[in-house]
PDB file of C-alpha atoms and ligand atoms in Angstrom:
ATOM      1  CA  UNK A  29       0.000   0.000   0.000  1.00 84.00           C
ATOM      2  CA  UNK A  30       1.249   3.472  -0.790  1.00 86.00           C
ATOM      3  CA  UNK A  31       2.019   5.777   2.244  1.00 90.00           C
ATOM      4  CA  UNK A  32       0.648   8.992   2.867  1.00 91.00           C
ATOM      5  CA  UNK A  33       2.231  11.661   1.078  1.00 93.00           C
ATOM      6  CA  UNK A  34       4.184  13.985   3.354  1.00 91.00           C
ATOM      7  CA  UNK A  35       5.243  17.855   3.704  1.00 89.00           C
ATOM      8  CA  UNK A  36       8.665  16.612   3.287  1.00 90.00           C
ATOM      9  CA  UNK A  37       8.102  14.529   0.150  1.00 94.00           C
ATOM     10  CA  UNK A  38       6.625  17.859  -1.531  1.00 95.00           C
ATOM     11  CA  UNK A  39       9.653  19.672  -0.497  1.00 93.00           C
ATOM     12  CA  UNK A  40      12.064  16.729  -2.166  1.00 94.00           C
ATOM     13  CA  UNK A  41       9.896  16.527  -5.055  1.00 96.00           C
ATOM     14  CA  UNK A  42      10.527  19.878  -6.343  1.00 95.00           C
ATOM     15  CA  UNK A  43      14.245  19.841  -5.034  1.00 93.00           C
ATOM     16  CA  UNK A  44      15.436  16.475  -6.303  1.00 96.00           C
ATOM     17  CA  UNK A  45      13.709  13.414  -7.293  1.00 97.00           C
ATOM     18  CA  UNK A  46      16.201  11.192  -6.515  1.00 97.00           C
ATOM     19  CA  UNK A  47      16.321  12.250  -3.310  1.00 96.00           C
ATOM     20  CA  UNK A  48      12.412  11.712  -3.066  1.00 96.00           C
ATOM     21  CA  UNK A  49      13.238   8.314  -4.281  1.00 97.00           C
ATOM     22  CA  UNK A  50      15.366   7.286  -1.320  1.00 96.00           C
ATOM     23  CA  UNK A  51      13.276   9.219   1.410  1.00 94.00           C
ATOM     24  CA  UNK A  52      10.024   7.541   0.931  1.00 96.00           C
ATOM     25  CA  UNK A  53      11.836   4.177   0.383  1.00 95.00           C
ATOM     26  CA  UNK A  54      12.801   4.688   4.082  1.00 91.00           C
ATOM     27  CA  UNK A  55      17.040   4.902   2.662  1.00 91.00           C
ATOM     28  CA  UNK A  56      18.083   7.789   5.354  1.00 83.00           C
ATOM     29  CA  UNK A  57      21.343   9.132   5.675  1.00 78.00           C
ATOM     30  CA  UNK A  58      19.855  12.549   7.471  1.00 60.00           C
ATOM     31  CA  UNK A  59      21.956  12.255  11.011  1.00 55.00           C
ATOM     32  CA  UNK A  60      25.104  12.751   9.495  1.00 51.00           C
ATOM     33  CA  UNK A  61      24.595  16.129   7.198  1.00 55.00           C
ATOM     34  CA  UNK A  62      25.366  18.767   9.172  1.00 53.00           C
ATOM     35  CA  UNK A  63      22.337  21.174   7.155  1.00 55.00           C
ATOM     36  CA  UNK A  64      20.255  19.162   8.911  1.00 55.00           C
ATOM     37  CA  UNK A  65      22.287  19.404  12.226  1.00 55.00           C
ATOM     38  CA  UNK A  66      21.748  23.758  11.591  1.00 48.00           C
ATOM     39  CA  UNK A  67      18.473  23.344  11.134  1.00 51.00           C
ATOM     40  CA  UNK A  68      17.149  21.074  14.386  1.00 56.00           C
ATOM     41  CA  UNK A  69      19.012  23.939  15.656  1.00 52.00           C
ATOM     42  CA  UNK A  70      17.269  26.171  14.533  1.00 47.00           C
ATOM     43  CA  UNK A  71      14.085  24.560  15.154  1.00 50.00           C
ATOM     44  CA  UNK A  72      14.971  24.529  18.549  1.00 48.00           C
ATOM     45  CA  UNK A  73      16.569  27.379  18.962  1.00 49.00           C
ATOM     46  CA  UNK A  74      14.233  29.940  17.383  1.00 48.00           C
ATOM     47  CA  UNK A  75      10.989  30.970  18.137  1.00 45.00           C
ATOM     48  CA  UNK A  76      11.351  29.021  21.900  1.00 47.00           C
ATOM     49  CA  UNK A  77       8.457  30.274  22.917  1.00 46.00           C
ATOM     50  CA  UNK A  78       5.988  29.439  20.382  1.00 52.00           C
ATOM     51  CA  UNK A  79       4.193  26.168  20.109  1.00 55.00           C
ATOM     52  CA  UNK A  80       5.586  24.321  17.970  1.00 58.00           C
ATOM     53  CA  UNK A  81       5.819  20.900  16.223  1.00 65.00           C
ATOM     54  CA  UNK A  82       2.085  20.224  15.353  1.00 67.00           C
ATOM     55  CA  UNK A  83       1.520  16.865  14.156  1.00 73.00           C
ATOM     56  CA  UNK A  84      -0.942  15.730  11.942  1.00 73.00           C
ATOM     57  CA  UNK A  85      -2.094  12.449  10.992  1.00 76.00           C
ATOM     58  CA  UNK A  86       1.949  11.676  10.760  1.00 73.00           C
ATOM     59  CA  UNK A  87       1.321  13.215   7.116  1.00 72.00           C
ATOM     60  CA  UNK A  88       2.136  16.981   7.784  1.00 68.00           C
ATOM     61  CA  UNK A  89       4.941  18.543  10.211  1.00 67.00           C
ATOM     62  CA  UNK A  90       4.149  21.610  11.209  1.00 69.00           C
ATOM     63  CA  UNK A  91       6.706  23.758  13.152  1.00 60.00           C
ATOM     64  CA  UNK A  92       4.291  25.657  14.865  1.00 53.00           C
ATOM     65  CA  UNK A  93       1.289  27.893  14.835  1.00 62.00           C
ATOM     66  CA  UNK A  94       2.057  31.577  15.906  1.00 54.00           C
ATOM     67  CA  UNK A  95      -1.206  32.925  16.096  1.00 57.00           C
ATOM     68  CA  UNK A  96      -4.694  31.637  15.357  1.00 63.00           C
ATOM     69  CA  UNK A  97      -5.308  30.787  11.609  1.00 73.00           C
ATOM     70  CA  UNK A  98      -1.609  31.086  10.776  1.00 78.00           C
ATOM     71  CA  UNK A  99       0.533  28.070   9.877  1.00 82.00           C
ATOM     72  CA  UNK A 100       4.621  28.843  10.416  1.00 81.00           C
ATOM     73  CA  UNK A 101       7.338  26.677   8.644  1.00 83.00           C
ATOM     74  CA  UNK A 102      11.215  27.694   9.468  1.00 83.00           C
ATOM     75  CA  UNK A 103      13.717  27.207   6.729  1.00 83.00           C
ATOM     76  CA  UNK A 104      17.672  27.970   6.777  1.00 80.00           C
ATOM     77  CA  UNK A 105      17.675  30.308   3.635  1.00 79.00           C
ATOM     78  CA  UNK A 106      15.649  31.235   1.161  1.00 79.00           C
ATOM     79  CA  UNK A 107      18.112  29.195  -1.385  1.00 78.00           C
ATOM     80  CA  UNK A 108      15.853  26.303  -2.576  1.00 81.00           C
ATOM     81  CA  UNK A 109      12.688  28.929  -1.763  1.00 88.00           C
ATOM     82  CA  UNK A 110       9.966  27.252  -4.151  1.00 91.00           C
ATOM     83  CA  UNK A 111      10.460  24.018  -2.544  1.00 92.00           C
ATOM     84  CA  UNK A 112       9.493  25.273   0.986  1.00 89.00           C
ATOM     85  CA  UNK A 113       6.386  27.496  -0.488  1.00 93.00           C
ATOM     86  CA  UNK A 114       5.080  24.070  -1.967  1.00 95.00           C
ATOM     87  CA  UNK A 115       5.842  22.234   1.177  1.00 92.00           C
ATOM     88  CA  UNK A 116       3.334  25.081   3.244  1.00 92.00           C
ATOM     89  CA  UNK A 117       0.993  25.236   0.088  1.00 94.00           C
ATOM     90  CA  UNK A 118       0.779  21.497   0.683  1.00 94.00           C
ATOM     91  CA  UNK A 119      -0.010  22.072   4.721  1.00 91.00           C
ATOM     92  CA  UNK A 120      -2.834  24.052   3.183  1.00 92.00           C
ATOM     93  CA  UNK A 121      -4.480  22.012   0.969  1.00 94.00           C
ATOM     94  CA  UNK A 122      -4.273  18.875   3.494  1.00 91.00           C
ATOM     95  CA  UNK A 123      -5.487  20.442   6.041  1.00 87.00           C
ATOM     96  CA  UNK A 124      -8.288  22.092   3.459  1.00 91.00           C
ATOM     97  CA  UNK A 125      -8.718  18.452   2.383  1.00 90.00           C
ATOM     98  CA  UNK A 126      -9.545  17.635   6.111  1.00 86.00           C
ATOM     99  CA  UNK A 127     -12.274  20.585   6.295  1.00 87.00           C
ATOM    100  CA  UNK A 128      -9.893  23.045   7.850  1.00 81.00           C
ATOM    101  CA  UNK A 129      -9.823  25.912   5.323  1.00 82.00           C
ATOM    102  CA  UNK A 130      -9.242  29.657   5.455  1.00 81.00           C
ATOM    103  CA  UNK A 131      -5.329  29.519   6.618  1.00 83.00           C
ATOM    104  CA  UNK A 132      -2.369  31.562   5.256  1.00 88.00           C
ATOM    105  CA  UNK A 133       1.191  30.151   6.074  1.00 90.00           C
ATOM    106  CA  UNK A 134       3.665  31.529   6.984  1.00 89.00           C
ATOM    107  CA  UNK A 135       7.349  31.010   6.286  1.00 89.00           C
ATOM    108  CA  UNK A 136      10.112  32.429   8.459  1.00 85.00           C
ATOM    109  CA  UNK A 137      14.201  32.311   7.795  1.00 88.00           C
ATOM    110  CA  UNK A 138      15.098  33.443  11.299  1.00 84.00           C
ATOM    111  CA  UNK A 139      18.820  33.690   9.875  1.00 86.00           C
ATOM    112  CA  UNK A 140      17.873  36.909   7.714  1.00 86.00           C
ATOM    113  CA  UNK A 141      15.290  37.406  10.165  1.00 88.00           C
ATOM    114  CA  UNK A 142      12.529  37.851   6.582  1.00 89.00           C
ATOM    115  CA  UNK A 143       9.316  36.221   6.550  1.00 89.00           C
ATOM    116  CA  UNK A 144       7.425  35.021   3.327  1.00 92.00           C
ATOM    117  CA  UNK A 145       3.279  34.632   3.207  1.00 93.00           C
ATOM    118  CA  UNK A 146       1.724  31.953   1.290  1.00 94.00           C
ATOM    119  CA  UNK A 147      -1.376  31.137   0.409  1.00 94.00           C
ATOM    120  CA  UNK A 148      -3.758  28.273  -1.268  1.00 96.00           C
ATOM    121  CA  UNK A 149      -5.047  28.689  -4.745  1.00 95.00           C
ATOM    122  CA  UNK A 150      -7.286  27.170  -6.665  1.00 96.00           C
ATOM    123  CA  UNK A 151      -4.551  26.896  -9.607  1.00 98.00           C
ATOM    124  CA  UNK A 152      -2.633  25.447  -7.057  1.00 97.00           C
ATOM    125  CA  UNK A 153      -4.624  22.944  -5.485  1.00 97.00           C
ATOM    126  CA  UNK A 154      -4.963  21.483  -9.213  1.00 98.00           C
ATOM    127  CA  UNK A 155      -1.332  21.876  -9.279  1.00 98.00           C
ATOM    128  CA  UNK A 156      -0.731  19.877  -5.698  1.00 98.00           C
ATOM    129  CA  UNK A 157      -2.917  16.943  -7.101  1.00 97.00           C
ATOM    130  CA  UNK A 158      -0.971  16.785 -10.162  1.00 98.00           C
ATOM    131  CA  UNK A 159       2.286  16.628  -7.909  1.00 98.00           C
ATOM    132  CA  UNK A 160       1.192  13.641  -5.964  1.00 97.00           C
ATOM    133  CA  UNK A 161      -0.402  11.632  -8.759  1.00 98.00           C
ATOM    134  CA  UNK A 162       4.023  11.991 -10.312  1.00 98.00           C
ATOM    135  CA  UNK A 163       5.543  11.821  -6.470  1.00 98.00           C
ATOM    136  CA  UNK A 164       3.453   8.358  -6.577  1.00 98.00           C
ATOM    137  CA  UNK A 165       4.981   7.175 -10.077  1.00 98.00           C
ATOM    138  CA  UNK A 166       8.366   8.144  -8.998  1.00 98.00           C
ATOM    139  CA  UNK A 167       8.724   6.777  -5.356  1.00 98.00           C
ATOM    140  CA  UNK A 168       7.204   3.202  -6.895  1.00 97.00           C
ATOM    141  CA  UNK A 169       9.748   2.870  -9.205  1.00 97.00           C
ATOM    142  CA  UNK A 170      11.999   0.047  -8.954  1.00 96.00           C
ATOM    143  CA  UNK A 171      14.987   2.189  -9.129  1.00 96.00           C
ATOM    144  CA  UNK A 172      15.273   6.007  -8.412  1.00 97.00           C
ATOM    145  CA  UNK A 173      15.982   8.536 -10.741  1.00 97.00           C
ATOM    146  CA  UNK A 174      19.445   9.601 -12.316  1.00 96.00           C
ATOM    147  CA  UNK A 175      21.369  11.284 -10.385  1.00 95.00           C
ATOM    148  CA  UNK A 176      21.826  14.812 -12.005  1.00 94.00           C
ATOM    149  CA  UNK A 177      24.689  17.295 -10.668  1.00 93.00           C
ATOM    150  CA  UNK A 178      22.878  20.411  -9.275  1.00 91.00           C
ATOM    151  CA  UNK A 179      24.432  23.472  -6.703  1.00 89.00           C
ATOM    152  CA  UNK A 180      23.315  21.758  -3.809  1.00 87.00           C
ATOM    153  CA  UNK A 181      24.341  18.181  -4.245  1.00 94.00           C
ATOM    154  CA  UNK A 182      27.293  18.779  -1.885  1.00 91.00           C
ATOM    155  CA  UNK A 183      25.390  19.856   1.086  1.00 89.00           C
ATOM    156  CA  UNK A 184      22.536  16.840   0.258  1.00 92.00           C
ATOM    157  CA  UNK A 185      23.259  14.219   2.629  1.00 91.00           C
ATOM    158  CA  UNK A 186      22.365  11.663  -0.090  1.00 93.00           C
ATOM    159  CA  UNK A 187      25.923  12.883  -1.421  1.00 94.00           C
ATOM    160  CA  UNK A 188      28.027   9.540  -0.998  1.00 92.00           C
ATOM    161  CA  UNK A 189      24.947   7.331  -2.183  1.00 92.00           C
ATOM    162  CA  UNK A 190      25.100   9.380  -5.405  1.00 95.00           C
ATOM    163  CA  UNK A 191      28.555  10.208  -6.098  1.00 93.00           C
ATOM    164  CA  UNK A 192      30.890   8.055  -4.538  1.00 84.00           C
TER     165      UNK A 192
HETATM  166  S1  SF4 B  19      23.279  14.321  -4.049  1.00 66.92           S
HETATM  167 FE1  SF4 B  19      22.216  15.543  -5.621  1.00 66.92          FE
HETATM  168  S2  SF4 B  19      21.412  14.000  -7.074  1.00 66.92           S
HETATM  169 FE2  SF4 B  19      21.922  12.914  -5.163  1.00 66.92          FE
HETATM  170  S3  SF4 B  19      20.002  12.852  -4.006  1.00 66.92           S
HETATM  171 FE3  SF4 B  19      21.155  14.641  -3.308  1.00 66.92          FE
HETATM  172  S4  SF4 B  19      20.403  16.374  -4.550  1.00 66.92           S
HETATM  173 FE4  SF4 B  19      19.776  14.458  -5.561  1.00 66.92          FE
END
């Protein structure tokens, strides 16, 4: 049976589908990479005081809700921006999906101290659905995707898996 897809699989999706491959088939290599080490930090470190880490359904990850009818998501930098609008957008339309509607997200990058408001569109809900149907075709292929050199692939902790 297929899992549920996640925030996080959004977020991969549009970053690297490789790297979508190996996530949903449960291949992790995440302890090691120190971007991910910067940004539990962060997590933790930021925003102490709000609430924080809302879990839904084990589907969606939400950092935390600031105030009422706002959803927050912290990234590192705005580098692979798109990724983490899709991966709020996403937050949105589950929770839409689930008869919650009528919430803006938010996105914070505490390091620039900038914040970034996103919202749910019809355009993009038709979008999101497309998303998943291809998420589902990758992630249930036998064997992932070609790995293709991009910017980031040094600082992806799937590095050694794909390169070496
Ligand atoms: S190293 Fe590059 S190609 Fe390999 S999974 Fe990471 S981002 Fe994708």
């Amino acid at each position: 049976m297929d899992k549920p897809i996640t925030g996080m699989m959004i977020y991969y999706y549009m970053v690297c589908t490789r790297k979508l491959w190996y996530f949903y088939n449960s291949i992790s290599m995440e302890q090691e990479n120190e971007n991910v080490k910067i940004g539990k930090a962060l997590d933790e470190q930021s925003y102490a005081r709000e609430d924080k880490h809302i879990n839904i359904d084990d589907v969606i990850n939400i950092d935390f809700i600031r105030s009422k009818g706002v959803l927050h998501e912290v990234k590192k930098s705005r580098k692979i921006e798109k990724a983490g609008i899709w991966q709020l957008k996403y937050y949105l339309y589950y929770l839409k999906q689930k008869g919650v509607g009528g919430i803006k997200g938010k996105i914070a990058y505490p390091l620039l101290k900038q914040t970034l408001e996103v919202d749910l569109t019809q355009d993009d809900e038709n979008e999101l659905a497309g998303m998943i149907e291809k998420i589902y075709e990758v992630v249930n292929d036998s064997l992932p995707p070609k790995a293709e050199k991009k910017a980031f692939c040094k600082a992806c902790a799937y590095f050694d898996l794909c390169y070496i």
